[in-house]
PDB file of C-alpha atoms in Angstrom:
ATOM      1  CA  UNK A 185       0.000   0.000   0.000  1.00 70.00           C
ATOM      2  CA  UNK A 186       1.458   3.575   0.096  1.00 80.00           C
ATOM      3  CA  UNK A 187       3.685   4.638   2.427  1.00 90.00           C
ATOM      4  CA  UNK A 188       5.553   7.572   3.171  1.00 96.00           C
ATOM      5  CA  UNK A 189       9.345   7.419   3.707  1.00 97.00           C
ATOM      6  CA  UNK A 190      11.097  10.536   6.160  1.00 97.00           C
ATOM      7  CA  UNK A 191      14.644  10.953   6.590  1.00 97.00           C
ATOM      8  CA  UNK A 192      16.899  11.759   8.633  1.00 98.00           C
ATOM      9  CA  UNK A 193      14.761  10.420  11.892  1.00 97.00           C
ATOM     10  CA  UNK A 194      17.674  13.068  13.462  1.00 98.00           C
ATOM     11  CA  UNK A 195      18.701  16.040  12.679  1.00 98.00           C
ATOM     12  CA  UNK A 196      20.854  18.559  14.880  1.00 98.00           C
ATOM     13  CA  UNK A 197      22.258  21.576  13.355  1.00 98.00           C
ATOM     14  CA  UNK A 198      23.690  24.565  14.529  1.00 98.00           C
ATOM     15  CA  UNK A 199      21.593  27.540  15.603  1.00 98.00           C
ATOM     16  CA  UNK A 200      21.760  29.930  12.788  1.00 98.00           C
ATOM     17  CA  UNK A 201      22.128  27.746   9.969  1.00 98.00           C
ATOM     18  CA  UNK A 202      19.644  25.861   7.826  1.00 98.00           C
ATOM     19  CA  UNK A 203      17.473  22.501   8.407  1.00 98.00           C
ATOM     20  CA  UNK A 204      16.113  20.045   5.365  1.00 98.00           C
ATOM     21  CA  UNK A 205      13.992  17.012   6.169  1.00 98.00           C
ATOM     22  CA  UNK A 206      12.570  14.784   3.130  1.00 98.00           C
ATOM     23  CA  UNK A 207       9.970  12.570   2.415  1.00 98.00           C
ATOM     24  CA  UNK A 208       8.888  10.655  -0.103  1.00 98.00           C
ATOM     25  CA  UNK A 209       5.406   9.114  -1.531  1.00 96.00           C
ATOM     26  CA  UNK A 210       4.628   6.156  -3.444  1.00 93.00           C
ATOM     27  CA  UNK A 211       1.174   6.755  -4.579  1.00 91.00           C
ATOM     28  CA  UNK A 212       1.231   8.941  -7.803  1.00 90.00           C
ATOM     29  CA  UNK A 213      -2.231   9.984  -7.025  1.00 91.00           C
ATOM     30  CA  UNK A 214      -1.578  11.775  -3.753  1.00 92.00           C
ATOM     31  CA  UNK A 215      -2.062  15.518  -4.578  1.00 92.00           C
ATOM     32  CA  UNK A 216      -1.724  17.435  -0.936  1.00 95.00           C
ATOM     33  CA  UNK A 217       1.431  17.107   0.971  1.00 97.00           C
ATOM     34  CA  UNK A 218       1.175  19.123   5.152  1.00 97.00           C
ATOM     35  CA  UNK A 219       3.937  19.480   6.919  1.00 98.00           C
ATOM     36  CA  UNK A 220       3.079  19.351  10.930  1.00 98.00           C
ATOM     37  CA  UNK A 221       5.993  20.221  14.154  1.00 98.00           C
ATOM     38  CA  UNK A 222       4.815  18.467  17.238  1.00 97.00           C
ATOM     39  CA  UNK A 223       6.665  20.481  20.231  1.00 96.00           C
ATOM     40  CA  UNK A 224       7.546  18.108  23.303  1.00 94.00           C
ATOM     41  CA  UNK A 225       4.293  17.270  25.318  1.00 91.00           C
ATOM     42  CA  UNK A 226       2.341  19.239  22.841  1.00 94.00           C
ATOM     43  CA  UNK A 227       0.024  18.891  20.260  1.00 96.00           C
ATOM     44  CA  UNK A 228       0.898  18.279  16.249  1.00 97.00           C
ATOM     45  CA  UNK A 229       0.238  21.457  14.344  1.00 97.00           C
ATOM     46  CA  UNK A 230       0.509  22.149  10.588  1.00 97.00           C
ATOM     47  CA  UNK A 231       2.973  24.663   9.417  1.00 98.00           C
ATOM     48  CA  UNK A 232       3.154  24.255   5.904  1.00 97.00           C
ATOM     49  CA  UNK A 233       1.274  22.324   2.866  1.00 96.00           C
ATOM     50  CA  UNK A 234       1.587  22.518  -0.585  1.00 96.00           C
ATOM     51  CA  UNK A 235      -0.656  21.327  -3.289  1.00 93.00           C
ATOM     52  CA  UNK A 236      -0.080  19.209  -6.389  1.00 88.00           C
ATOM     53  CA  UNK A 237      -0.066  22.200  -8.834  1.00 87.00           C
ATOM     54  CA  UNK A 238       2.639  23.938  -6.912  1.00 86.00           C
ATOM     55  CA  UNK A 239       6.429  23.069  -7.023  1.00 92.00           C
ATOM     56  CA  UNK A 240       7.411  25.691  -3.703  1.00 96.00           C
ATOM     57  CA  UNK A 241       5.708  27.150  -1.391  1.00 95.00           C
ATOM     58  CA  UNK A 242       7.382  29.851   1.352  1.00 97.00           C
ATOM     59  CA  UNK A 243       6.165  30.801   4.699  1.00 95.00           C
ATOM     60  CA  UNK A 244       9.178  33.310   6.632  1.00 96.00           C
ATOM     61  CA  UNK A 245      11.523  30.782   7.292  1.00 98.00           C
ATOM     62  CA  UNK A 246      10.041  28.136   6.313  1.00 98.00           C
ATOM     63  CA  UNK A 247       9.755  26.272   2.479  1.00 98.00           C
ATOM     64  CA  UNK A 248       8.169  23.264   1.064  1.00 98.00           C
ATOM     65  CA  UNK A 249       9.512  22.088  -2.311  1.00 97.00           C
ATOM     66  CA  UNK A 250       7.344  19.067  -4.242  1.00 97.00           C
ATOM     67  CA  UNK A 251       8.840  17.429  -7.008  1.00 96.00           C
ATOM     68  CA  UNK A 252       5.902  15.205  -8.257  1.00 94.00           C
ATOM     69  CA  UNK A 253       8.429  13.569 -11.236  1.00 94.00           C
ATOM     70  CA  UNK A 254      10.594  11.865  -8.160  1.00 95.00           C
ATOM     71  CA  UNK A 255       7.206  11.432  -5.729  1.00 95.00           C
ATOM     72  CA  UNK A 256       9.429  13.506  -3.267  1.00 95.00           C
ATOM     73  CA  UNK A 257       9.057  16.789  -1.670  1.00 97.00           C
ATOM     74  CA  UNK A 258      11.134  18.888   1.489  1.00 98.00           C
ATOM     75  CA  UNK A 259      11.128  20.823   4.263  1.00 98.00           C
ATOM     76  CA  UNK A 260      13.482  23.500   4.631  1.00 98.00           C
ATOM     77  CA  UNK A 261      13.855  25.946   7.536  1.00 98.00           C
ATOM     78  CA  UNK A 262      16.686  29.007   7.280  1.00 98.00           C
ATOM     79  CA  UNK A 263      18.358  30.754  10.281  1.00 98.00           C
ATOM     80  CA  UNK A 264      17.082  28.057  12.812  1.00 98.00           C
ATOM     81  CA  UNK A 265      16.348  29.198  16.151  1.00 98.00           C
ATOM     82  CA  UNK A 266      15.882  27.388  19.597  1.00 97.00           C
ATOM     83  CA  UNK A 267      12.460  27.626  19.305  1.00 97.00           C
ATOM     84  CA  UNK A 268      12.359  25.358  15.594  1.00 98.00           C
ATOM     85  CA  UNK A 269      13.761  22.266  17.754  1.00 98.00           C
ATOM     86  CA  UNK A 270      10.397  19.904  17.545  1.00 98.00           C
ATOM     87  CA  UNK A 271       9.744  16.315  15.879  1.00 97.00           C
ATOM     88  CA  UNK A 272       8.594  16.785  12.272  1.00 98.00           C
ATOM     89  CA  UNK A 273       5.847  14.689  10.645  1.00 97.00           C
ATOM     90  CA  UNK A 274       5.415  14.787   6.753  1.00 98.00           C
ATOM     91  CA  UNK A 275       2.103  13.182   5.447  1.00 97.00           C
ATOM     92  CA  UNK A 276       0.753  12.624   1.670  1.00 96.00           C
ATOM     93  CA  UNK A 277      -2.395  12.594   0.965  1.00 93.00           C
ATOM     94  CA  UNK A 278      -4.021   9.402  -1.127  1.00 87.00           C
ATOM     95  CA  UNK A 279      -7.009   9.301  -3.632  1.00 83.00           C
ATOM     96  CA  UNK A 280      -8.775   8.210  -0.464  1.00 83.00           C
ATOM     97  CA  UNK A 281      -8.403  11.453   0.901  1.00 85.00           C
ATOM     98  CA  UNK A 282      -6.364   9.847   3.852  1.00 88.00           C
ATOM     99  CA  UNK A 283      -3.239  11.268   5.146  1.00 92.00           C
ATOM    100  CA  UNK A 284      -0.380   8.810   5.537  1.00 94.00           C
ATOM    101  CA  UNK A 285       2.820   9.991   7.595  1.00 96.00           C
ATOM    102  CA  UNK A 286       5.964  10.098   7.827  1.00 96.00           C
ATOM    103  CA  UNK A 287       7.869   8.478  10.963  1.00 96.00           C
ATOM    104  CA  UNK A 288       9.140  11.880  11.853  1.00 96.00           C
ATOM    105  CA  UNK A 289      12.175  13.563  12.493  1.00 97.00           C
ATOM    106  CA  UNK A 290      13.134  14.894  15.231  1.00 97.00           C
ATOM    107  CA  UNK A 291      15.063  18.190  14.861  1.00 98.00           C
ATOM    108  CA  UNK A 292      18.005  19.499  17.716  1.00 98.00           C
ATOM    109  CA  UNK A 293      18.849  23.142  17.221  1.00 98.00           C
ATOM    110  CA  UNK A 294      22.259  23.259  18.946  1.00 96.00           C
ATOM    111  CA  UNK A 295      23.573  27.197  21.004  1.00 92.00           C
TER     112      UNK A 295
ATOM    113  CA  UNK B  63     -12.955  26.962  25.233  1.00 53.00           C
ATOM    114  CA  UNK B  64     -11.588  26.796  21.956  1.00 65.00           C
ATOM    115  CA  UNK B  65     -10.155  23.999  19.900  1.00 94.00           C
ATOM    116  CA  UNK B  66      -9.385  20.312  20.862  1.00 97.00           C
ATOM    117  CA  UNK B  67      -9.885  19.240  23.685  1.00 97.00           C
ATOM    118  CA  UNK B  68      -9.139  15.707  25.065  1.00 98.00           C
ATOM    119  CA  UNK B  69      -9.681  14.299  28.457  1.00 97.00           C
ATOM    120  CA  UNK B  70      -8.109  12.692  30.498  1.00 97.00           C
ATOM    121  CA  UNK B  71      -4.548  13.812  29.270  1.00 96.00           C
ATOM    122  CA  UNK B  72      -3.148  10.801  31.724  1.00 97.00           C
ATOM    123  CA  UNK B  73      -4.399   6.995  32.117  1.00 96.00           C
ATOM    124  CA  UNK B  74      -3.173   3.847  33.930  1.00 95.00           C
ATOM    125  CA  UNK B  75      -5.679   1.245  33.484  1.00 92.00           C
ATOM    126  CA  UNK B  76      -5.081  -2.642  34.203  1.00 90.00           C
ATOM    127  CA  UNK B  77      -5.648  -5.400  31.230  1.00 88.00           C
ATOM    128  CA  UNK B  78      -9.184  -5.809  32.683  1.00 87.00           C
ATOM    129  CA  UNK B  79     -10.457  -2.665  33.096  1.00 88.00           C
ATOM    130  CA  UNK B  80     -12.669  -0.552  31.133  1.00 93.00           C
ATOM    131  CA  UNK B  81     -12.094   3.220  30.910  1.00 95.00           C
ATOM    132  CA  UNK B  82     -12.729   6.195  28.153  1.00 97.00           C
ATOM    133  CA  UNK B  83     -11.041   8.395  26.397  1.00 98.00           C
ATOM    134  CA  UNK B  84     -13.066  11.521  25.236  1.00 98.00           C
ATOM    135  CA  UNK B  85     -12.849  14.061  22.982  1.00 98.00           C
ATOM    136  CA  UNK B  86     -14.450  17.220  22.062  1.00 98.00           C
ATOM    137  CA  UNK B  87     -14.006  20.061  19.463  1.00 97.00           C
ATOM    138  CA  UNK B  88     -15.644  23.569  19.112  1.00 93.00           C
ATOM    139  CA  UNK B  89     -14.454  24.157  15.554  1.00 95.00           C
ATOM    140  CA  UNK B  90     -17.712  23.935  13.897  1.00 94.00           C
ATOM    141  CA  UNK B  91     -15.677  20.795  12.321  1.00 94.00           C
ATOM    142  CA  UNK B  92     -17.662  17.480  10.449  1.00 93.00           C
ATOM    143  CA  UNK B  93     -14.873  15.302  10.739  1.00 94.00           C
ATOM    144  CA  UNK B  94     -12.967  13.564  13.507  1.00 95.00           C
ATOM    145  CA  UNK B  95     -10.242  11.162  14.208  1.00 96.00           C
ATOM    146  CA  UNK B  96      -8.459   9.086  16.511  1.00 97.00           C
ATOM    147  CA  UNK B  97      -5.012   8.460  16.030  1.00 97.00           C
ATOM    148  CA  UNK B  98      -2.682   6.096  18.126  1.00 97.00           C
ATOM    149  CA  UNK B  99       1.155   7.350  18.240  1.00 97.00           C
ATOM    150  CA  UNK B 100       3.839   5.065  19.510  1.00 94.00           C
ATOM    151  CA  UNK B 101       7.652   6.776  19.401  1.00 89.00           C
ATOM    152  CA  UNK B 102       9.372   6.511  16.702  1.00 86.00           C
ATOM    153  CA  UNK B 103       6.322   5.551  13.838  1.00 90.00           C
ATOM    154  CA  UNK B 104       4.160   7.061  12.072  1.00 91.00           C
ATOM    155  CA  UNK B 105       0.460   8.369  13.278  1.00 93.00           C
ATOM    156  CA  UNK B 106      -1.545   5.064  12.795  1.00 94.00           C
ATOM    157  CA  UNK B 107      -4.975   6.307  11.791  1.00 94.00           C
ATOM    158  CA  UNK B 108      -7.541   4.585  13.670  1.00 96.00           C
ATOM    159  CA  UNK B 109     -11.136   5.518  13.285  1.00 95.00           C
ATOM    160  CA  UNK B 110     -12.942   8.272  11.136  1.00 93.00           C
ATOM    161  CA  UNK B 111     -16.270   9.842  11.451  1.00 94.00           C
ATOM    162  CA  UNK B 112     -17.431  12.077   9.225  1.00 90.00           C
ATOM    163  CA  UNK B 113     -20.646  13.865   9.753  1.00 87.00           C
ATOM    164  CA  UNK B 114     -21.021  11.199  13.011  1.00 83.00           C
ATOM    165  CA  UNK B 115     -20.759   8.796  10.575  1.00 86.00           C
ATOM    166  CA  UNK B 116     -18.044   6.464  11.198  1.00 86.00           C
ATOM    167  CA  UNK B 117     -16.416   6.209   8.012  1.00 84.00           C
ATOM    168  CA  UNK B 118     -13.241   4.392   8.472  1.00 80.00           C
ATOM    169  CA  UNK B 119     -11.709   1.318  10.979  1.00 79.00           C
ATOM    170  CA  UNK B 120      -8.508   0.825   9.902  1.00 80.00           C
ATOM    171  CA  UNK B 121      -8.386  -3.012  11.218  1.00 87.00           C
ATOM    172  CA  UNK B 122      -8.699  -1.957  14.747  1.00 93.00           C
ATOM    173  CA  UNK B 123      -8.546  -4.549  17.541  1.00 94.00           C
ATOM    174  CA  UNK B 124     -12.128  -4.567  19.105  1.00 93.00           C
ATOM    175  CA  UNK B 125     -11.351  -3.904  22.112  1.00 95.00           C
ATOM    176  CA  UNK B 126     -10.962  -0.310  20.890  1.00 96.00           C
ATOM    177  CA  UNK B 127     -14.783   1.095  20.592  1.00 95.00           C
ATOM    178  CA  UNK B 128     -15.438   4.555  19.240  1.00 96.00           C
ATOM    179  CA  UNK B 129     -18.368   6.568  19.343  1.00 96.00           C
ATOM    180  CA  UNK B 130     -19.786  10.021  18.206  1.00 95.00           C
ATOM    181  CA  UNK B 131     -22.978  10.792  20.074  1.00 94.00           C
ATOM    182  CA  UNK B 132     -22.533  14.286  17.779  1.00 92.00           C
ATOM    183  CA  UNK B 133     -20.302  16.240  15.717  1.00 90.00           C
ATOM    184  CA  UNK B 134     -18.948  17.840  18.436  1.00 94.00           C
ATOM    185  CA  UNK B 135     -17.965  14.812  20.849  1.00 96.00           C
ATOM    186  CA  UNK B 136     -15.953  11.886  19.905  1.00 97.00           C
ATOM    187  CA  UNK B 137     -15.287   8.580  22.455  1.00 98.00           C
ATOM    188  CA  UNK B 138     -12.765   5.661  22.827  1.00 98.00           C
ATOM    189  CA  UNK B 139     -14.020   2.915  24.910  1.00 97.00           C
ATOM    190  CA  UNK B 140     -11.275   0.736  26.056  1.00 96.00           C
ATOM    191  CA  UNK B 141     -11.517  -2.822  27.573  1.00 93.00           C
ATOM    192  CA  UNK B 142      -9.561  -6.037  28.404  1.00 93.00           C
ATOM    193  CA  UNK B 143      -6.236  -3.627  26.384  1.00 94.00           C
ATOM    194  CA  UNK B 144      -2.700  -5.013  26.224  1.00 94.00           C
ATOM    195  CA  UNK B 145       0.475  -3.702  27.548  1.00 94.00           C
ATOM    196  CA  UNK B 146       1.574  -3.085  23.326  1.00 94.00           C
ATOM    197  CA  UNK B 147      -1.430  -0.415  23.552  1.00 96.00           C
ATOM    198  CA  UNK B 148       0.153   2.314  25.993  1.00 97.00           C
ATOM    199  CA  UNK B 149       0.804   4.823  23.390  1.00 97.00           C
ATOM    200  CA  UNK B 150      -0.299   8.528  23.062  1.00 97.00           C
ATOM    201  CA  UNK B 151      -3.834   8.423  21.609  1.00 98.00           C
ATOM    202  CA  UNK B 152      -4.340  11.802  19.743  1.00 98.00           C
ATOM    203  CA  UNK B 153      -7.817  13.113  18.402  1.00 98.00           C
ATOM    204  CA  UNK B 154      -8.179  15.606  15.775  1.00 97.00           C
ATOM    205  CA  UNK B 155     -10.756  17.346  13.523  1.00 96.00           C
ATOM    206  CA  UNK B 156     -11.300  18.835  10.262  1.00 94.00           C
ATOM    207  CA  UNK B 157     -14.177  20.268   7.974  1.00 92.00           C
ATOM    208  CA  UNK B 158     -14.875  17.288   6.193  1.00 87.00           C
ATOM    209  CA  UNK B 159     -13.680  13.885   5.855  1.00 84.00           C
ATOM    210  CA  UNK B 160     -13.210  14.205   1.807  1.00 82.00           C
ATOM    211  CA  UNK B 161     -11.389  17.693   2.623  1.00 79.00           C
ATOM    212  CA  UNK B 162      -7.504  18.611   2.003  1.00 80.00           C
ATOM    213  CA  UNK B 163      -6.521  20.680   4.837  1.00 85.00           C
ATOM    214  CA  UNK B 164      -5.575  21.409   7.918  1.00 93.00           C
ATOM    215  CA  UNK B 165      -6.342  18.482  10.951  1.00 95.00           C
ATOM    216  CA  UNK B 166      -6.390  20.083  14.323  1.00 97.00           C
ATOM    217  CA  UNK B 167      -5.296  18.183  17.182  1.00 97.00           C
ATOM    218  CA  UNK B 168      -5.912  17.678  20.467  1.00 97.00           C
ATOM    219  CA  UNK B 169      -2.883  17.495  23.149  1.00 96.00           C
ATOM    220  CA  UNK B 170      -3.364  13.812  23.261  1.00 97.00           C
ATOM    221  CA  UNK B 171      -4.008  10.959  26.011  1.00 98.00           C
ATOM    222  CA  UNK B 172      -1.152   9.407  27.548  1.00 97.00           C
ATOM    223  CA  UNK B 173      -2.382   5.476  27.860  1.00 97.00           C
ATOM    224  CA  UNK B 174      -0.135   3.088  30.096  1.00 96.00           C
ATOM    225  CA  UNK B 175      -1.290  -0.207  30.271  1.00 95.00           C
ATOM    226  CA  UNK B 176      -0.158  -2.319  33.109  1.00 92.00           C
TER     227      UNK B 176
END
């Protein structure tokens, strides 16, 4: 069935400098791709999507990039700050309208 | 009170008891959800309603029982559970079940099953 892939599961980089997580889909169908950060002891929340019909979207620091050729699209937050460090989920959306994730990655801005 | 709100945010329970997990959203949403997450994996989807309809079991052990009396309020009845279900059990809602956007979550019940 489909699955989504997510790598890394960890990520640490240095405050300041820049953060990419990936994912990719296996369904060729899937045509909605959210992007949630789930703080520690908190609730998942979206902070990005993108849509089929879009190759980037930006948001401040924060990008998407879907190439639909490769079934793979990105995450990509500049001038990280304490306040970024969170687990990431990536999810595609299937023809069945259901969301399947991404393991998650959790992301360690270092001082 | 706004949002998603799930009670209790804490549960021990023995295999042989029977407890519930509730959930309740003021988002004027149609669809809801209840997701199991276990560290390290990906949300498993477990049940969907959509317009208190249930609309998806995604092979869910029995002794996992939803129910949406309304819209608003979504239940987990939980009885005779193994240790393998202590997880974080997340509910979230969205405008429709057939919808692409955002799912809003609920801070999630921490289950431990002794």
């Amino acid at each position: 069935g489909e699955n989504v892939e997510q790598h890394p599961s960890t990520l640490s980089v240095q405050e300041g400098d820049s953060a990419v997580i990936k994912c990719t889909y296996s369904d060729s169908a899937s045509n909605y791709f959210p992007w949630y950060k789930q703080e520690l002891g908190k609730r998942p929340q979206l902070i990005i999507d993108i849509r089929s019909n879009v190759g980037e979207k930006k948001d401040q620091r924060i990008a998407v990039t879907l190439n639909k050729t490769a079934k793979h699209f990105s995450l990509h937050i500049t001038e990280t700050q304490p306040e970024d460090s969170a687990v990431y989920f990536c999810a595609s959306m299937d023809s069945n309208y259901q969301l399947i994730w991404g393991a998650g990655t959790k992301l360690i801005i270092k001082p | 009170e706004t949002g998603v709100t799930q009670t209790p945010r804490h549960l021990v329970m023995g295999m042989t008891n029977k407890k519930s997990l509730k959930c309740e959203q003021h988002l004027g949403h149609n669809a809801m959800y209840w997701y199991k997450q276990s560290a390290k994996k990906p949300l498993e989807l477990m049940f969907v309603y959509n317009f208190k309809e249930q609309t998806e079991n995604n092979s869910v052990p029995s002794r996992f029982s939803p129910e949406c009396p309304n819209s608003s309020h979504l239940f987990l009845h939980l009885h005779t559970l193994q240790p393998e279900d202590s997880a974080l059990y997340l509910c979230a809602s969205s405008q429709g079940a057939e919808y692409t956007g955002e799912l809003f979550f609920g801070e999630g019940s921490r289950l431990t099953v002794l």
